[in-house]
Tab-separated table of C-alpha atoms and ligand atoms in Angstrom:
chain	number	residue	atom	x	y	z
B	1	UNK	CA	-24.643	-30.013	-2.153
B	2	UNK	CA	-24.184	-26.981	-0.349
B	3	UNK	CA	-23.685	-29.346	3.012
B	4	UNK	CA	-21.030	-31.162	1.755
B	5	UNK	CA	-17.721	-30.415	3.122
B	6	UNK	CA	-15.266	-28.580	1.508
B	7	UNK	CA	-12.660	-32.042	0.709
B	8	UNK	CA	-15.741	-33.436	-1.255
B	9	UNK	CA	-17.419	-30.307	-3.146
B	10	UNK	CA	-13.601	-29.328	-4.332
B	11	UNK	CA	-13.585	-33.196	-6.271
B	12	UNK	CA	-17.459	-33.154	-7.356
B	13	UNK	CA	-18.422	-30.003	-8.199
B	14	UNK	CA	-18.646	-30.054	-12.092
B	15	UNK	CA	-17.971	-33.025	-13.041
B	16	UNK	CA	-21.309	-34.202	-14.542
B	17	UNK	CA	-23.471	-37.866	-13.891
B	18	UNK	CA	-23.947	-40.192	-16.583
B	19	UNK	CA	-23.728	-42.716	-18.870
B	20	UNK	CA	-20.465	-41.757	-20.900
B	21	UNK	CA	-19.485	-38.310	-19.522
B	22	UNK	CA	-16.637	-38.030	-19.220
B	23	UNK	CA	-14.959	-38.636	-15.008
B	24	UNK	CA	-12.964	-35.085	-14.659
B	25	UNK	CA	-13.475	-32.030	-17.679
B	26	UNK	CA	-12.547	-30.895	-21.019
B	27	UNK	CA	-11.031	-27.723	-22.338
B	28	UNK	CA	-12.692	-25.757	-24.790
B	29	UNK	CA	-9.583	-24.759	-26.779
B	30	UNK	CA	-12.118	-22.182	-28.369
B	31	UNK	CA	-12.795	-18.548	-29.008
B	32	UNK	CA	-16.542	-19.102	-30.197
B	33	UNK	CA	-18.897	-20.827	-30.002
B	34	UNK	CA	-22.408	-21.326	-33.476
B	35	UNK	CA	-25.250	-20.463	-33.533
B	36	UNK	CA	-28.166	-21.892	-35.531
B	37	UNK	CA	-29.869	-18.874	-36.463
B	38	UNK	CA	-29.500	-14.658	-37.012
B	39	UNK	CA	-32.065	-15.054	-34.420
B	40	UNK	CA	-30.633	-17.366	-32.103
B	41	UNK	CA	-27.389	-14.717	-32.067
B	42	UNK	CA	-29.092	-12.036	-31.371
B	43	UNK	CA	-30.849	-13.135	-28.391
B	44	UNK	CA	-27.521	-14.055	-27.291
B	45	UNK	CA	-25.700	-10.731	-27.790
B	46	UNK	CA	-29.552	-9.418	-25.660
B	47	UNK	CA	-29.195	-11.730	-22.179
B	48	UNK	CA	-25.252	-12.966	-22.843
B	49	UNK	CA	-26.450	-16.001	-20.838
B	50	UNK	CA	-24.590	-18.691	-22.164
B	51	UNK	CA	-22.266	-18.800	-25.080
B	52	UNK	CA	-20.709	-16.972	-27.857
B	53	UNK	CA	-17.419	-15.738	-27.392
B	54	UNK	CA	-15.198	-17.203	-25.097
B	55	UNK	CA	-13.968	-13.781	-23.368
B	56	UNK	CA	-17.242	-14.174	-21.571
B	57	UNK	CA	-18.119	-17.147	-21.310
B	58	UNK	CA	-16.169	-20.534	-21.612
B	59	UNK	CA	-17.276	-23.908	-20.744
B	60	UNK	CA	-13.961	-24.835	-18.813
B	61	UNK	CA	-13.292	-21.458	-16.970
B	62	UNK	CA	-17.139	-22.079	-15.683
B	63	UNK	CA	-16.596	-25.586	-14.529
B	64	UNK	CA	-13.773	-23.580	-12.169
B	65	UNK	CA	-16.321	-20.554	-11.313
B	66	UNK	CA	-19.006	-23.308	-10.141
B	67	UNK	CA	-16.199	-24.985	-7.759
B	68	UNK	CA	-14.854	-21.323	-6.561
B	69	UNK	CA	-18.724	-20.400	-6.156
B	70	UNK	CA	-19.490	-23.933	-4.260
B	71	UNK	CA	-15.770	-23.669	-2.479
B	72	UNK	CA	-16.423	-20.236	-1.028
B	73	UNK	CA	-19.949	-20.564	-0.035
B	74	UNK	CA	-21.089	-17.521	-2.221
B	75	UNK	CA	-23.767	-16.574	-4.894
B	76	UNK	CA	-21.435	-16.544	-8.347
B	77	UNK	CA	-17.617	-16.232	-8.773
B	78	UNK	CA	-15.856	-14.351	-12.282
B	79	UNK	CA	-12.638	-16.464	-12.798
B	80	UNK	CA	-9.483	-14.069	-13.755
B	81	UNK	CA	-6.129	-14.329	-15.426
B	82	UNK	CA	-4.734	-13.210	-12.145
B	83	UNK	CA	-4.905	-12.647	-8.601
B	84	UNK	CA	-4.112	-9.083	-9.741
B	85	UNK	CA	-6.811	-9.234	-12.423
B	86	UNK	CA	-9.219	-10.593	-9.690
B	87	UNK	CA	-8.160	-7.286	-7.132
B	88	UNK	CA	-8.667	-4.559	-9.455
B	89	UNK	CA	-11.952	-6.085	-10.535
B	90	UNK	CA	-13.382	-6.264	-7.016
B	91	UNK	CA	-12.909	-2.987	-6.371
B	92	UNK	CA	-13.678	-1.487	-9.549
B	93	UNK	CA	-16.672	-2.699	-9.352
B	94	UNK	CA	-17.512	-1.197	-6.058
B	95	UNK	CA	-15.570	2.044	-6.618
B	96	UNK	CA	-15.905	5.329	-9.335
B	97	UNK	CA	-13.589	8.970	-9.337
B	98	UNK	CA	-14.555	10.214	-5.568
B	99	UNK	CA	-15.220	6.588	-3.467
B	100	UNK	CA	-12.566	6.177	-0.638
B	101	UNK	CA	-11.040	2.572	0.116
B	102	UNK	CA	-10.320	2.065	4.067
B	103	UNK	CA	-7.967	-0.736	3.698
B	104	UNK	CA	-5.145	-2.518	6.358
B	105	UNK	CA	-1.882	-2.020	5.722
B	106	UNK	CA	-0.875	-5.852	6.597
B	107	UNK	CA	-1.011	-6.298	2.597
B	108	UNK	CA	0.355	-7.866	-0.675
B	109	UNK	CA	2.860	-5.353	-2.037
B	110	UNK	CA	0.798	-5.498	-5.687
B	111	UNK	CA	-2.303	-4.574	-3.514
B	112	UNK	CA	-0.744	-1.930	-1.728
B	113	UNK	CA	1.004	-0.357	-5.412
B	114	UNK	CA	-2.534	-1.097	-6.791
B	115	UNK	CA	-3.924	0.995	-4.342
B	116	UNK	CA	-1.640	4.295	-3.191
B	117	UNK	CA	-0.371	3.909	-6.929
B	118	UNK	CA	-2.907	2.942	-9.852
B	119	UNK	CA	-6.352	3.763	-8.206
B	120	UNK	CA	-6.004	7.317	-7.833
B	121	UNK	CA	-5.247	7.519	-11.705
B	122	UNK	CA	-8.885	6.695	-11.412
B	123	UNK	CA	-9.513	9.237	-8.776
B	124	UNK	CA	-10.276	6.669	-6.314
B	125	UNK	CA	-8.937	7.217	-3.043
B	126	UNK	CA	-7.778	4.603	-0.441
B	127	UNK	CA	-6.427	5.216	3.078
B	128	UNK	CA	-4.061	2.643	4.766
B	129	UNK	CA	-4.256	1.642	8.517
B	130	UNK	CA	-3.234	-0.241	10.678
B	131	UNK	CA	-5.453	-4.048	10.915
B	132	UNK	CA	-7.400	-3.207	13.844
B	133	UNK	CA	-11.159	-2.235	13.921
B	134	UNK	CA	-10.599	0.526	15.750
B	135	UNK	CA	-8.338	2.039	13.148
B	136	UNK	CA	-10.448	1.314	10.383
B	137	UNK	CA	-13.779	2.561	11.756
B	138	UNK	CA	-11.737	5.609	12.452
B	139	UNK	CA	-10.156	5.623	8.867
B	140	UNK	CA	-14.233	5.590	7.443
B	141	UNK	CA	-15.168	8.582	5.358
B	142	UNK	CA	-18.941	9.740	4.000
B	143	UNK	CA	-17.688	8.134	0.731
B	144	UNK	CA	-16.264	5.582	1.608
B	145	UNK	CA	-17.995	2.497	-0.420
B	146	UNK	CA	-15.161	-0.426	0.453
B	147	UNK	CA	-13.032	-1.707	3.683
B	148	UNK	CA	-10.126	-4.060	2.236
B	149	UNK	CA	-8.496	-6.406	4.379
B	150	UNK	CA	-6.739	-9.857	3.986
B	151	UNK	CA	-8.146	-13.028	5.505
B	152	UNK	CA	-4.455	-13.690	6.873
B	153	UNK	CA	-2.195	-11.143	5.312
B	154	UNK	CA	1.095	-12.059	3.523
B	155	UNK	CA	3.138	-11.906	4.439
B	156	UNK	CA	2.545	-10.577	8.488
B	157	UNK	CA	0.128	-13.627	9.499
B	158	UNK	CA	-2.189	-10.793	11.113
B	159	UNK	CA	-5.745	-11.442	10.885
B	160	UNK	CA	-8.802	-9.891	9.779
B	161	UNK	CA	-11.168	-9.203	11.960
B	162	UNK	CA	-14.045	-10.212	9.529
B	163	UNK	CA	-17.512	-10.100	11.506
B	164	UNK	CA	-16.023	-6.713	12.780
B	165	UNK	CA	-15.130	-5.224	9.672
B	166	UNK	CA	-18.279	-6.590	8.500
B	167	UNK	CA	-20.111	-4.575	10.692
B	168	UNK	CA	-18.032	-1.112	10.339
B	169	UNK	CA	-19.186	-1.674	6.047
B	170	UNK	CA	-22.870	-2.717	6.581
B	171	UNK	CA	-23.502	0.695	9.347
B	172	UNK	CA	-21.718	2.880	6.270
B	173	UNK	CA	-23.568	1.696	3.988
B	174	UNK	CA	-20.400	-0.009	2.487
B	175	UNK	CA	-19.309	-3.508	1.374
B	176	UNK	CA	-16.334	-5.261	2.972
B	177	UNK	CA	-14.055	-7.423	0.542
B	178	UNK	CA	-11.372	-9.694	1.849
B	179	UNK	CA	-8.442	-10.446	-0.138
B	180	UNK	CA	-8.462	-14.601	0.991
B	181	UNK	CA	-5.241	-15.929	-0.911
B	182	UNK	CA	-4.041	-16.841	2.185
B	183	UNK	CA	-6.869	-18.371	3.808
B	184	UNK	CA	-6.447	-21.436	0.834
B	185	UNK	CA	-9.567	-20.628	-1.536
B	186	UNK	CA	-12.392	-21.366	1.460
B	187	UNK	CA	-10.245	-24.127	2.628
B	188	UNK	CA	-8.918	-22.418	5.630
B	189	UNK	CA	-12.102	-19.833	5.964
B	190	UNK	CA	-14.857	-18.397	4.132
B	191	UNK	CA	-15.431	-14.816	4.511
B	192	UNK	CA	-18.920	-14.770	3.238
B	193	UNK	CA	-19.862	-16.816	6.107
B	194	UNK	CA	-18.849	-13.911	8.167
B	195	UNK	CA	-20.700	-10.821	6.664
B	196	UNK	CA	-18.108	-10.606	3.807
B	197	UNK	CA	-19.537	-9.461	0.660
B	198	UNK	CA	-17.117	-9.781	-1.496
B	199	UNK	CA	-13.947	-12.681	-1.321
B	200	UNK	CA	-10.582	-12.500	-4.020
B	201	UNK	CA	-8.556	-14.861	-4.594
B	202	UNK	CA	-5.025	-15.593	-6.175
B	203	UNK	CA	-5.636	-19.252	-7.533
B	204	UNK	CA	-1.991	-19.263	-8.463
B	205	UNK	CA	-1.306	-19.791	-5.283
B	206	UNK	CA	-2.902	-22.864	-2.863
B	207	UNK	CA	-5.525	-23.599	-5.761
B	208	UNK	CA	-2.403	-24.278	-8.426
B	209	UNK	CA	-0.706	-25.327	-6.498
B	210	UNK	CA	2.710	-26.481	-7.962
B	211	UNK	CA	3.629	-23.053	-9.178
B	212	UNK	CA	2.417	-24.039	-12.714
B	213	UNK	CA	0.115	-21.869	-13.476
B	214	UNK	CA	-1.563	-18.121	-12.768
B	215	UNK	CA	-5.098	-17.032	-12.371
B	216	UNK	CA	-7.670	-15.064	-9.858
B	217	UNK	CA	-11.389	-15.629	-8.729
B	218	UNK	CA	-14.127	-13.033	-7.534
B	219	UNK	CA	-16.648	-14.655	-5.911
B	220	UNK	CA	-20.219	-12.734	-4.259
B	221	UNK	CA	-22.045	-13.343	-1.381
B	222	UNK	CA	-26.229	-13.845	-1.398
B	223	UNK	CA	-26.689	-11.081	0.651
B	224	UNK	CA	-25.103	-7.227	0.074
B	225	UNK	CA	-26.878	-4.093	-0.022
B	226	UNK	CA	-25.769	-1.964	-2.785
B	227	UNK	CA	-28.560	1.109	-1.838
B	228	UNK	CA	-25.995	3.476	-0.709
B	229	UNK	CA	-23.293	2.899	-3.850
B	230	UNK	CA	-23.866	5.626	-6.060
B	231	UNK	CA	-22.220	3.387	-9.184
B	232	UNK	CA	-24.865	1.022	-8.610
B	233	UNK	CA	-28.017	3.924	-7.696
B	234	UNK	CA	-26.835	6.641	-10.549
B	235	UNK	CA	-29.393	6.459	-13.075
B	236	UNK	CA	-33.030	6.005	-11.664
B	237	UNK	CA	-35.146	3.478	-13.445
B	238	UNK	CA	-31.826	2.845	-15.654
B	239	UNK	CA	-29.086	2.532	-12.439
B	240	UNK	CA	-27.518	-1.480	-12.572
B	241	UNK	CA	-29.298	-2.139	-8.934
B	242	UNK	CA	-32.773	-1.027	-10.599
B	243	UNK	CA	-31.753	-3.923	-13.594
B	244	UNK	CA	-30.273	-6.236	-12.535
B	245	UNK	CA	-31.697	-5.965	-8.800
B	246	UNK	CA	-29.565	-8.993	-6.561
B	247	UNK	CA	-27.374	-10.023	-9.365
B	248	UNK	CA	-25.880	-6.725	-9.474
B	249	UNK	CA	-22.852	-7.309	-7.888
B	250	UNK	CA	-21.852	-10.423	-9.795
B	251	UNK	CA	-23.216	-8.750	-13.456
B	252	UNK	CA	-20.730	-6.091	-12.566
B	253	UNK	CA	-17.914	-7.701	-11.818
B	254	UNK	CA	-17.811	-10.453	-15.137
B	255	UNK	CA	-19.545	-7.463	-17.178
B	256	UNK	CA	-16.662	-5.139	-15.531
B	257	UNK	CA	-13.356	-7.496	-15.471
B	258	UNK	CA	-13.889	-10.209	-18.627
B	259	UNK	CA	-16.285	-8.565	-20.853
B	260	UNK	CA	-15.093	-5.206	-20.661
B	261	UNK	CA	-11.110	-5.417	-19.800
B	262	UNK	CA	-10.682	-8.633	-21.140
B	263	UNK	CA	-8.428	-10.483	-17.954
B	264	UNK	CA	-10.239	-13.551	-18.606
B	265	UNK	CA	-8.598	-16.576	-17.334
B	266	UNK	CA	-7.658	-19.079	-20.503
B	267	UNK	CA	-8.797	-22.526	-20.439
B	268	UNK	CA	-6.008	-24.479	-19.889
B	269	UNK	CA	-5.572	-22.349	-16.657
B	270	UNK	CA	-9.432	-22.541	-15.282
B	271	UNK	CA	-8.512	-26.671	-16.121
B	272	UNK	CA	-5.065	-26.673	-14.382
B	273	UNK	CA	-6.387	-24.316	-11.316
B	274	UNK	CA	-9.696	-26.682	-11.206
B	275	UNK	CA	-7.651	-29.598	-10.747
B	276	UNK	CA	-5.545	-28.187	-9.025
B	277	UNK	CA	-8.185	-28.045	-6.088
B	278	UNK	CA	-9.017	-31.834	-5.958
B	279	UNK	CA	-5.779	-31.507	-4.019
B	280	UNK	CA	-5.618	-28.890	-1.970
B	281	UNK	CA	-7.701	-29.777	1.616
B	282	UNK	CA	-4.764	-32.581	1.533
B	283	UNK	CA	-1.912	-30.327	0.712
B	284	UNK	CA	-2.694	-27.328	3.309
B	285	UNK	CA	-3.562	-28.957	6.072
B	286	UNK	CA	0.027	-30.954	5.265
B	287	UNK	CA	1.380	-27.371	4.963
B	288	UNK	CA	-0.321	-25.946	8.014
B	289	UNK	CA	0.786	-28.759	10.360
B	290	UNK	CA	4.190	-28.305	8.861
B	291	UNK	CA	4.469	-24.686	9.054
B	292	UNK	CA	2.461	-24.644	12.949
B	293	UNK	CA	5.896	-26.954	13.641
B	294	UNK	CA	8.297	-24.990	11.776
B	295	UNK	CA	7.163	-21.773	13.508
B	296	UNK	CA	7.252	-23.443	16.990
B	297	UNK	CA	10.887	-25.186	16.422
B	298	UNK	CA	12.305	-21.680	14.893
B	299	UNK	CA	11.365	-19.291	17.576
B	300	UNK	CA	13.394	-21.680	20.558
B	301	UNK	CA	16.055	-21.144	17.896
B	302	UNK	CA	19.117	-19.465	19.254
B	303	UNK	CA	19.636	-17.697	15.843
B	304	UNK	CA	16.676	-16.878	15.174
B	305	UNK	CA	14.668	-13.217	16.114
B	306	UNK	CA	11.159	-12.537	15.947
B	307	UNK	CA	9.043	-15.391	14.292
B	308	UNK	CA	5.288	-14.800	13.339
B	309	UNK	CA	2.507	-16.931	12.827
B	310	UNK	CA	-0.876	-16.881	13.890
B	311	UNK	CA	-1.026	-19.808	15.133
B	312	UNK	CA	1.458	-19.236	17.912
B	313	UNK	CA	-0.194	-18.464	21.783
B	314	UNK	CA	1.991	-15.206	21.885
B	315	UNK	CA	0.899	-13.779	17.815
B	316	UNK	CA	-1.484	-10.305	18.716
B	317	UNK	CA	-4.312	-12.183	16.726
B	318	UNK	CA	-3.553	-15.705	17.526
B	319	UNK	CA	-7.833	-15.386	18.822
B	320	UNK	CA	-8.534	-14.248	15.669
B	321	UNK	CA	-7.525	-17.148	14.279
B	322	UNK	CA	-9.330	-19.917	16.342
B	323	UNK	CA	-12.146	-17.822	15.861
B	324	UNK	CA	-11.986	-17.436	11.832
B	325	UNK	CA	-10.193	-20.280	10.483
B	326	UNK	CA	-10.378	-23.831	11.038
B	327	UNK	CA	-7.550	-26.731	9.979
B	328	UNK	CA	-4.729	-24.532	10.909
B	329	UNK	CA	-3.018	-20.858	10.869
B	330	UNK	CA	-2.020	-20.909	7.529
B	331	UNK	CA	1.207	-22.307	5.750
B	332	UNK	CA	3.402	-18.659	4.973
B	333	UNK	CA	5.147	-17.253	8.154
B	334	UNK	CA	7.970	-15.198	8.257
B	335	UNK	CA	10.744	-15.400	11.292
B	336	UNK	CA	14.487	-12.584	11.465
B	337	UNK	CA	17.850	-13.977	10.865
B	338	UNK	CA	20.916	-11.332	10.889
B	339	UNK	CA	22.146	-11.992	8.034
B	340	UNK	CA	19.732	-13.056	4.820
B	341	UNK	CA	22.108	-12.843	2.672
B	342	UNK	CA	24.112	-15.699	3.579
B	343	UNK	CA	21.135	-17.418	4.951
B	344	UNK	CA	18.987	-17.656	1.714
B	345	UNK	CA	22.638	-18.694	-0.312
B	346	UNK	CA	23.100	-21.790	1.776
B	347	UNK	CA	19.727	-23.218	1.714
B	348	UNK	CA	19.718	-26.951	-0.565
B	349	UNK	CA	16.016	-27.631	0.090
B	350	UNK	CA	13.761	-24.362	0.460
B	351	UNK	CA	14.126	-22.292	-3.173
B	352	UNK	CA	14.422	-18.709	-3.022
B	353	UNK	CA	11.008	-17.869	-5.516
B	354	UNK	CA	8.703	-15.147	-4.664
B	355	UNK	CA	5.150	-17.588	-4.998
B	356	UNK	CA	2.948	-19.227	-2.407
B	357	UNK	CA	1.084	-22.313	-2.298
B	358	UNK	CA	3.878	-24.467	-3.604
B	359	UNK	CA	3.805	-28.183	-3.111
B	360	UNK	CA	7.587	-27.326	-2.413
B	361	UNK	CA	8.835	-24.903	0.488
B	362	UNK	CA	9.326	-20.728	-0.812
B	363	UNK	CA	11.572	-18.252	0.859
B	364	UNK	CA	12.532	-14.622	-0.337
B	365	UNK	CA	13.611	-11.881	1.236
B	366	UNK	CA	10.068	-9.309	0.947
B	367	UNK	CA	12.428	-6.177	1.938
B	368	UNK	CA	13.941	-6.451	-1.231
B	369	UNK	CA	11.843	-8.411	-3.391
B	370	UNK	CA	8.082	-8.894	-3.187
B	371	UNK	CA	7.960	-5.344	-1.123
B	372	UNK	CA	11.086	-3.798	-2.821
B	373	UNK	CA	8.907	-1.128	-4.115
B	374	UNK	CA	6.535	0.194	-1.696
B	375	UNK	CA	7.771	3.175	0.469
B	376	UNK	CA	9.817	1.937	3.865
B	377	UNK	CA	7.359	3.438	6.129
B	378	UNK	CA	4.597	0.722	4.145
B	379	UNK	CA	6.719	-2.493	3.958
B	380	UNK	CA	7.480	-2.285	7.997
B	381	UNK	CA	3.791	-1.371	8.162
B	382	UNK	CA	3.283	-4.066	6.988
B	383	UNK	CA	5.139	-6.102	9.284
B	384	UNK	CA	8.744	-6.599	6.819
B	385	UNK	CA	11.756	-5.867	8.419
B	386	UNK	CA	15.605	-6.058	6.712
B	387	UNK	CA	15.893	-8.884	8.507
B	388	UNK	CA	12.700	-10.606	7.456
B	389	UNK	CA	12.545	-13.958	5.693
B	390	UNK	CA	8.749	-15.042	4.544
B	391	UNK	CA	8.120	-18.658	3.811
B	392	UNK	CA	5.502	-20.684	1.910
B	393	UNK	CA	5.853	-24.171	3.841
B	394	UNK	CA	5.175	-27.413	1.186
B	395	UNK	CA	5.016	-30.490	1.712
B	396	UNK	CA	8.342	-32.107	1.986
B	397	UNK	CA	9.154	-34.924	5.356
B	398	UNK	CA	9.563	-31.818	8.107
B	399	UNK	CA	12.321	-33.159	9.000
B	400	UNK	CA	14.378	-32.351	6.100
B	401	UNK	CA	13.312	-28.762	6.395
B	402	UNK	CA	14.373	-28.742	9.469
B	403	UNK	CA	18.083	-30.014	8.945
B	404	UNK	CA	17.681	-27.078	5.812
B	405	UNK	CA	17.081	-24.402	8.012
B	406	UNK	CA	19.276	-25.743	10.692
B	407	UNK	CA	22.881	-25.924	8.028
B	408	UNK	CA	21.978	-22.981	7.032
B	409	UNK	CA	21.471	-20.629	10.270
D	1	PLP	C1	-0.127	-13.179	-5.417
D	1	PLP	C2	-1.141	-12.172	-4.233
D	1	PLP	C3	-1.831	-11.249	-5.074
D	1	PLP	C4	-1.864	-11.584	-6.482
D	1	PLP	O1	-1.816	-12.867	-7.159
D	1	PLP	P1	-1.215	-13.032	-8.801
D	1	PLP	O2	-2.306	-14.803	-9.202
D	1	PLP	O3	0.300	-13.081	-8.536
D	1	PLP	O4	-1.599	-11.816	-9.815
D	1	PLP	C5	-3.083	-10.968	-4.914
D	1	PLP	N1	-3.620	-11.188	-3.035
D	1	PLP	C6	-2.549	-12.331	-2.096
D	1	PLP	C7	-2.782	-12.044	-0.842
D	1	PLP	C8	-0.971	-12.436	-2.807
D	1	PLP	O5	-0.337	-13.322	-1.579
């Protein structure tokens, strides 16, 4: 099945075949599953391989997880309540007190906040540096366990040089985690194919696709070396690596994210997200086409300042977009206007809302909203100025989007 393309996997994975089987999957709106005997219950509680309690496993959530695994080309996925829950699970599954993370500074504001404010409470420190392999290599320490970057950074459009980052991480016994949210959950890029060890997604964005549901995912690849990560090796014969072998990373993410911390996706959300995947390719390819056309048009517009979109030949990461992305350079771009407040208040088609991946074109002023709570220097490092507008391009008619932006300018 893995030789199928994204478009086929997205609609076929998790759908059973056979007489009377539904084409689609039911929402299992239940908290628990029953046993026939005490022995069956005991065995399930020891092995945790089947169904007992819906925080641990639910068939609708599993259908979503299998879909993400297939689409990201991974070995296993855990679905979570949000993208933030996914990032937290991915990081905490690798790092513990005393460990260090090197991250790109071109990040979603919530990730910067987690790295700078939440993880230090647990003794995990992060160094945020320019999104360039040389800067990341220079920031590596003996206790660095994880490199963290976004495939296509929100909102700057910077592209992670995943091949180079994987090499730096692996030389030092660390892992590479890529937030693939703006990579469209595997449609524009599958970071695991280029050496990443962990891929996270905010499924709220392109998987959901209609701004109607929240969710996240963490997917692990098939080959990763945990032998120099103390959180997996400490404990000798009882270490997680000894006990779980090849499944250690996937096991720890599920155990931590849903079983222990309870950041579980609801079956209703899982249903909507899995269904959203069925049209993701159609939506995102059209959104990429619209985004490129708008970026080119805005760049030539006399009333528009800097336009940042990796699909434009003068973006510093254009060559990385060509190396790692297929189908387009994403649906998000930024541009500068002189008076963001006046511009936003005049829009009639575009809507002001802090979301990405919606079928509708959404704009925000990151300086005062999505990135408003992080220090000014960090905002600038993330590619955000006081004049920046972030636009997540939807599927509307291109001419209507242009006309609306034109009258608002
Ligand atoms: C939105 C977003 C998140 C967080 O996802 P939620 O579903 O909002 O919790 C993480 N990373 C990126 C790149 C995002 O855009």
